[in-house]
PDB file of C-alpha atoms in Angstrom:
ATOM      1  CA  MET Q  19      -2.599 -14.569 -13.525  1.00 77.00           C
ATOM      2  CA  ILE Q  20       0.585 -12.645 -12.764  1.00 79.00           C
ATOM      3  CA  ALA Q  21       3.692 -14.753 -12.103  1.00 77.00           C
ATOM      4  CA  GLY Q  22       4.398 -15.401  -8.445  1.00 76.00           C
ATOM      5  CA  ASN Q  23       7.620 -13.532  -7.844  1.00 86.00           C
ATOM      6  CA  LEU Q  24       8.608 -10.465  -5.867  1.00 90.00           C
ATOM      7  CA  THR Q  25       9.389  -8.328  -8.915  1.00 92.00           C
ATOM      8  CA  ALA Q  26       5.943  -8.976 -10.404  1.00 91.00           C
ATOM      9  CA  TYR Q  27       4.300  -8.292  -7.030  1.00 93.00           C
ATOM     10  CA  LYS Q  28       6.055  -4.925  -6.631  1.00 95.00           C
ATOM     11  CA  SER Q  29       5.465  -3.903 -10.261  1.00 95.00           C
ATOM     12  CA  PHE Q  30       1.774  -4.802 -10.079  1.00 94.00           C
ATOM     13  CA  LEU Q  31       1.213  -2.790  -6.899  1.00 96.00           C
ATOM     14  CA  GLU Q  32       3.286   0.150  -8.122  1.00 96.00           C
ATOM     15  CA  GLU Q  33       1.307   0.359 -11.362  1.00 96.00           C
ATOM     16  CA  LYS Q  34      -2.007   0.219  -9.483  1.00 96.00           C
ATOM     17  CA  ALA Q  35      -0.868   2.765  -6.886  1.00 96.00           C
ATOM     18  CA  LEU Q  36       0.475   5.362  -9.289  1.00 95.00           C
ATOM     19  CA  ALA Q  37      -2.726   5.144 -11.349  1.00 96.00           C
ATOM     20  CA  LEU Q  38      -4.738   6.330  -8.334  1.00 95.00           C
ATOM     21  CA  GLU Q  39      -5.845   9.940  -8.517  1.00 92.00           C
ATOM     22  CA  GLY Q  40      -3.689  12.145  -6.319  1.00 89.00           C
ATOM     23  CA  VAL Q  41      -0.993   9.594  -5.495  1.00 93.00           C
ATOM     24  CA  ASN Q  42       2.407  11.197  -6.031  1.00 87.00           C
ATOM     25  CA  LYS Q  43       4.852   8.519  -4.912  1.00 90.00           C
ATOM     26  CA  PHE Q  44       5.199   4.759  -4.473  1.00 94.00           C
ATOM     27  CA  ILE Q  45       7.737   3.309  -2.050  1.00 93.00           C
ATOM     28  CA  TYR Q  46       8.477  -0.382  -1.564  1.00 95.00           C
ATOM     29  CA  GLY Q  47      10.468  -1.685   1.386  1.00 91.00           C
ATOM     30  CA  SER Q  48      11.463  -0.256   4.715  1.00 84.00           C
ATOM     31  CA  ALA Q  49       9.453   2.592   6.225  1.00 78.00           C
ATOM     32  CA  ALA Q  50      12.767   4.318   6.907  1.00 79.00           C
ATOM     33  CA  LYS Q  51      12.899   5.031   3.160  1.00 82.00           C
ATOM     34  CA  ILE Q  52       9.975   7.427   3.584  1.00 78.00           C
ATOM     35  CA  ALA Q  53      11.813   9.436   6.218  1.00 74.00           C
ATOM     36  CA  ASN Q  54      15.048   9.481   4.232  1.00 78.00           C
ATOM     37  CA  MET Q  55      13.395  10.473   0.954  1.00 77.00           C
ATOM     38  CA  SER Q  56      11.128  13.121   2.465  1.00 70.00           C
ATOM     39  CA  ARG Q  57      13.982  14.749   4.370  1.00 70.00           C
ATOM     40  CA  SER Q  58      16.298  14.812   1.365  1.00 65.00           C
ATOM     41  CA  ASN Q  59      13.761  16.150  -1.170  1.00 71.00           C
ATOM     42  CA  THR Q  60      11.762  19.313  -0.496  1.00 63.00           C
ATOM     43  CA  LYS Q  61       9.425  18.476  -3.397  1.00 68.00           C
ATOM     44  CA  PHE Q  62       8.659  14.987  -2.106  1.00 74.00           C
ATOM     45  CA  GLY Q  63       5.063  14.182  -3.050  1.00 78.00           C
ATOM     46  CA  TYR Q  64       2.129  13.255  -0.851  1.00 86.00           C
ATOM     47  CA  PRO Q  65      -0.019  11.307  -0.507  1.00 92.00           C
ATOM     48  CA  LEU Q  66       2.134   8.282  -1.137  1.00 92.00           C
ATOM     49  CA  ILE Q  67       1.579   4.557  -1.164  1.00 95.00           C
ATOM     50  CA  HIS Q  68       4.033   2.513   0.883  1.00 94.00           C
ATOM     51  CA  VAL Q  69       4.254  -1.270   0.565  1.00 96.00           C
ATOM     52  CA  CYS Q  70       6.232  -3.055   3.266  1.00 94.00           C
ATOM     53  CA  ARG Q  71       8.231  -6.143   2.457  1.00 94.00           C
ATOM     54  CA  PRO Q  72       5.622  -8.930   2.554  1.00 95.00           C
ATOM     55  CA  VAL Q  73       5.535 -12.219   4.376  1.00 95.00           C
ATOM     56  CA  VAL Q  74       5.633 -14.813   1.600  1.00 91.00           C
ATOM     57  CA  ALA Q  75       4.185 -18.328   1.641  1.00 90.00           C
ATOM     58  CA  SER Q  76       3.534 -21.033  -0.930  1.00 85.00           C
ATOM     59  CA  ARG Q  77       0.146 -22.660  -1.402  1.00 81.00           C
ATOM     60  CA  ASP Q  78      -1.062 -25.546  -3.513  1.00 78.00           C
ATOM     61  CA  ASN Q  79      -3.959 -24.209  -5.583  1.00 68.00           C
ATOM     62  CA  GLY Q  80      -5.592 -27.628  -5.759  1.00 72.00           C
ATOM     63  CA  MET Q  81      -4.763 -28.077  -9.452  1.00 68.00           C
ATOM     64  CA  GLY Q  82      -1.181 -29.233  -9.082  1.00 70.00           C
ATOM     65  CA  ASN Q  83       0.310 -25.750  -9.105  1.00 74.00           C
ATOM     66  CA  ILE Q  84       2.005 -23.896  -6.300  1.00 79.00           C
ATOM     67  CA  THR Q  85       0.922 -20.275  -5.970  1.00 82.00           C
ATOM     68  CA  THR Q  86       2.746 -17.562  -4.076  1.00 86.00           C
ATOM     69  CA  VAL Q  87       0.894 -15.845  -1.245  1.00 90.00           C
ATOM     70  CA  PHE Q  88       1.967 -12.348  -0.197  1.00 93.00           C
ATOM     71  CA  TYR Q  89       0.726 -11.232   3.217  1.00 95.00           C
ATOM     72  CA  SER Q  90       0.865  -7.520   2.579  1.00 94.00           C
ATOM     73  CA  GLU Q  91       0.825  -4.284   4.501  1.00 95.00           C
ATOM     74  CA  ILE Q  92      -0.011  -1.341   2.263  1.00 96.00           C
ATOM     75  CA  ALA Q  93      -0.220   2.202   3.621  1.00 94.00           C
ATOM     76  CA  CYS Q  94      -1.334   5.538   2.273  1.00 95.00           C
ATOM     77  CA  ILE Q  95       0.547   8.336   3.995  1.00 91.00           C
ATOM     78  CA  GLY Q  96       0.200  12.102   3.972  1.00 90.00           C
ATOM     79  CA  LYS Q  97       2.033  14.900   5.710  1.00 85.00           C
ATOM     80  CA  LEU Q  98       0.386  17.332   8.096  1.00 84.00           C
ATOM     81  CA  ASN Q  99       0.849  21.076   8.075  1.00 80.00           C
ATOM     82  CA  LYS Q 100       1.656  21.978  11.684  1.00 79.00           C
ATOM     83  CA  ASN Q 101       1.661  25.760  11.041  1.00 84.00           C
ATOM     84  CA  GLY Q 102      -1.217  28.044  11.928  1.00 84.00           C
ATOM     85  CA  SER Q 103      -3.778  28.093  14.675  1.00 87.00           C
ATOM     86  CA  ALA Q 104      -4.781  24.983  16.603  1.00 86.00           C
ATOM     87  CA  GLU Q 105      -8.022  24.936  14.632  1.00 88.00           C
ATOM     88  CA  ASP Q 106      -6.140  25.132  11.313  1.00 84.00           C
ATOM     89  CA  VAL Q 107      -3.888  22.271  12.347  1.00 83.00           C
ATOM     90  CA  GLU Q 108      -6.875  20.167  13.425  1.00 85.00           C
ATOM     91  CA  ASN Q 109      -8.709  20.885  10.164  1.00 87.00           C
ATOM     92  CA  ASP Q 110      -5.629  19.939   8.156  1.00 87.00           C
ATOM     93  CA  GLU Q 111      -5.239  16.730  10.151  1.00 88.00           C
ATOM     94  CA  MET Q 112      -8.830  15.743   9.389  1.00 92.00           C
ATOM     95  CA  TYR Q 113      -8.358  16.600   5.712  1.00 94.00           C
ATOM     96  CA  VAL Q 114      -5.171  14.503   5.408  1.00 92.00           C
ATOM     97  CA  GLU Q 115      -6.674  11.559   7.305  1.00 94.00           C
ATOM     98  CA  ASP Q 116      -9.796  11.628   5.134  1.00 96.00           C
ATOM     99  CA  LEU Q 117      -7.738  11.916   1.942  1.00 95.00           C
ATOM    100  CA  THR Q 118      -5.372   9.060   2.804  1.00 95.00           C
ATOM    101  CA  LEU Q 119      -8.235   6.772   3.854  1.00 97.00           C
ATOM    102  CA  SER Q 120     -10.148   7.574   0.652  1.00 96.00           C
ATOM    103  CA  VAL Q 121      -7.083   6.778  -1.464  1.00 96.00           C
ATOM    104  CA  LEU Q 122      -6.491   3.505   0.387  1.00 96.00           C
ATOM    105  CA  LEU Q 123     -10.138   2.459  -0.003  1.00 96.00           C
ATOM    106  CA  GLU Q 124      -9.891   3.166  -3.739  1.00 97.00           C
ATOM    107  CA  PHE Q 125      -6.704   1.096  -3.863  1.00 97.00           C
ATOM    108  CA  GLU Q 126      -8.559  -1.753  -2.176  1.00 96.00           C
ATOM    109  CA  ARG Q 127     -11.317  -1.401  -4.792  1.00 96.00           C
ATOM    110  CA  GLN Q 128      -8.755  -1.595  -7.594  1.00 96.00           C
ATOM    111  CA  LEU Q 129      -7.319  -4.788  -6.080  1.00 96.00           C
ATOM    112  CA  ARG Q 130     -10.825  -6.302  -5.976  1.00 95.00           C
ATOM    113  CA  LEU Q 131     -11.273  -5.396  -9.669  1.00 95.00           C
ATOM    114  CA  ALA Q 132      -7.910  -7.020 -10.480  1.00 94.00           C
ATOM    115  CA  HIS Q 133      -9.166 -10.123  -8.667  1.00 93.00           C
ATOM    116  CA  ARG Q 134     -12.325 -10.192 -10.818  1.00 94.00           C
ATOM    117  CA  LYS Q 135     -10.193  -9.857 -13.978  1.00 93.00           C
ATOM    118  CA  GLY Q 136      -8.071 -12.815 -12.862  1.00 89.00           C
ATOM    119  CA  ASP Q 137      -4.802 -10.850 -12.552  1.00 90.00           C
ATOM    120  CA  VAL Q 138      -4.371 -11.834  -8.899  1.00 90.00           C
ATOM    121  CA  GLU Q 139      -6.317 -13.425  -6.095  1.00 90.00           C
ATOM    122  CA  PHE Q 140      -7.200 -10.729  -3.590  1.00 93.00           C
ATOM    123  CA  ASP Q 141      -8.749 -11.742  -0.298  1.00 88.00           C
ATOM    124  CA  SER Q 142     -11.197  -8.899   0.334  1.00 83.00           C
ATOM    125  CA  ASP Q 143     -11.279  -9.669   4.063  1.00 89.00           C
ATOM    126  CA  VAL Q 144      -8.906  -6.809   4.897  1.00 93.00           C
ATOM    127  CA  GLU Q 145      -8.142  -4.762   7.970  1.00 94.00           C
ATOM    128  CA  ILE Q 146      -7.463  -1.038   7.773  1.00 96.00           C
ATOM    129  CA  GLU Q 147      -6.021   0.787  10.757  1.00 95.00           C
ATOM    130  CA  PRO Q 148      -4.350   4.135  11.396  1.00 93.00           C
ATOM    131  CA  THR Q 149      -0.602   4.394  11.071  1.00 90.00           C
ATOM    132  CA  LEU Q 150       1.277   5.056  14.290  1.00 81.00           C
ATOM    133  CA  GLU Q 151       0.665   8.516  15.725  1.00 71.00           C
ATOM    134  CA  LYS Q 152       3.575  10.932  15.542  1.00 61.00           C
ATOM    135  CA  TRP Q 153       5.359   8.383  13.414  1.00 59.00           C
ATOM    136  CA  ILE Q 154       7.844  10.635  11.582  1.00 67.00           C
ATOM    137  CA  ASP Q 155       7.833  14.303  10.642  1.00 69.00           C
ATOM    138  CA  ALA Q 156       4.079  14.831  11.103  1.00 78.00           C
ATOM    139  CA  HIS Q 157       3.106  11.968   8.791  1.00 83.00           C
ATOM    140  CA  THR Q 158      -0.297  10.360   9.161  1.00 88.00           C
ATOM    141  CA  GLY Q 159      -2.345   7.855   7.244  1.00 93.00           C
ATOM    142  CA  TRP Q 160      -3.822   4.403   7.139  1.00 96.00           C
ATOM    143  CA  LYS Q 161      -2.487   0.921   6.544  1.00 95.00           C
ATOM    144  CA  MET Q 162      -4.257  -2.068   5.084  1.00 96.00           C
ATOM    145  CA  SER Q 163      -3.334  -5.654   5.904  1.00 96.00           C
ATOM    146  CA  CYS Q 164      -4.347  -8.048   3.158  1.00 96.00           C
ATOM    147  CA  LYS Q 165      -3.482 -11.219   1.289  1.00 95.00           C
ATOM    148  CA  ILE Q 166      -2.562 -11.167  -2.401  1.00 94.00           C
ATOM    149  CA  VAL Q 167      -1.981 -14.427  -4.259  1.00 91.00           C
ATOM    150  CA  LEU Q 168      -0.046 -14.525  -7.520  1.00 86.00           C
ATOM    151  CA  GLY Q 169       0.023 -17.267 -10.130  1.00 78.00           C
ATOM    152  CA  ALA Q 170       1.930 -20.494 -10.181  1.00 66.00           C
ATOM    153  CA  ASN Q 171       5.571 -20.037  -9.390  1.00 56.00           C
ATOM    154  CA  SER Q 172       7.343 -22.072 -12.048  1.00 48.00           C
ATOM    155  CA  ARG Q 173      10.402 -22.465  -9.807  1.00 50.00           C
ATOM    156  CA  LEU Q 174       8.325 -24.315  -7.220  1.00 46.00           C
ATOM    157  CA  CYS Q 175       6.471 -26.461  -9.768  1.00 45.00           C
ATOM    158  CA  ARG Q 176       9.523 -28.371 -11.011  1.00 43.00           C
TER     159      ARG Q 176
END
């Protein structure tokens, strides 16, 4: 099982995210990073996976080890094309929403597979909801709230 620290958590999710077909970018941290990066880079890639800073808790795994629990919010975000007719814009919106949801569902599947391999504990009781409408610069997508548990944190087991 992967060590229970923030660096391992981020690296694990980044590796899984960038292996997903079509994903062009991984961002960890504040959502403001997405706005800053997309505005400063005309070739900024979509869809992207964004992982917010998690809520972190410790848990006794029942075998004398303390595991690290990451309450996570993971989003897949795309950018809409607002040019063209109203019908074109609506069709593009549906395409981007379908694409970002499909990518996020595949990401969830990959986390379940990692759970089966014993890399992490992934609680498959997740919630997926749309990102806020008109969030920034015509971005849209979906966010998944889930719980990921990493292995014993040797710092807590002393």
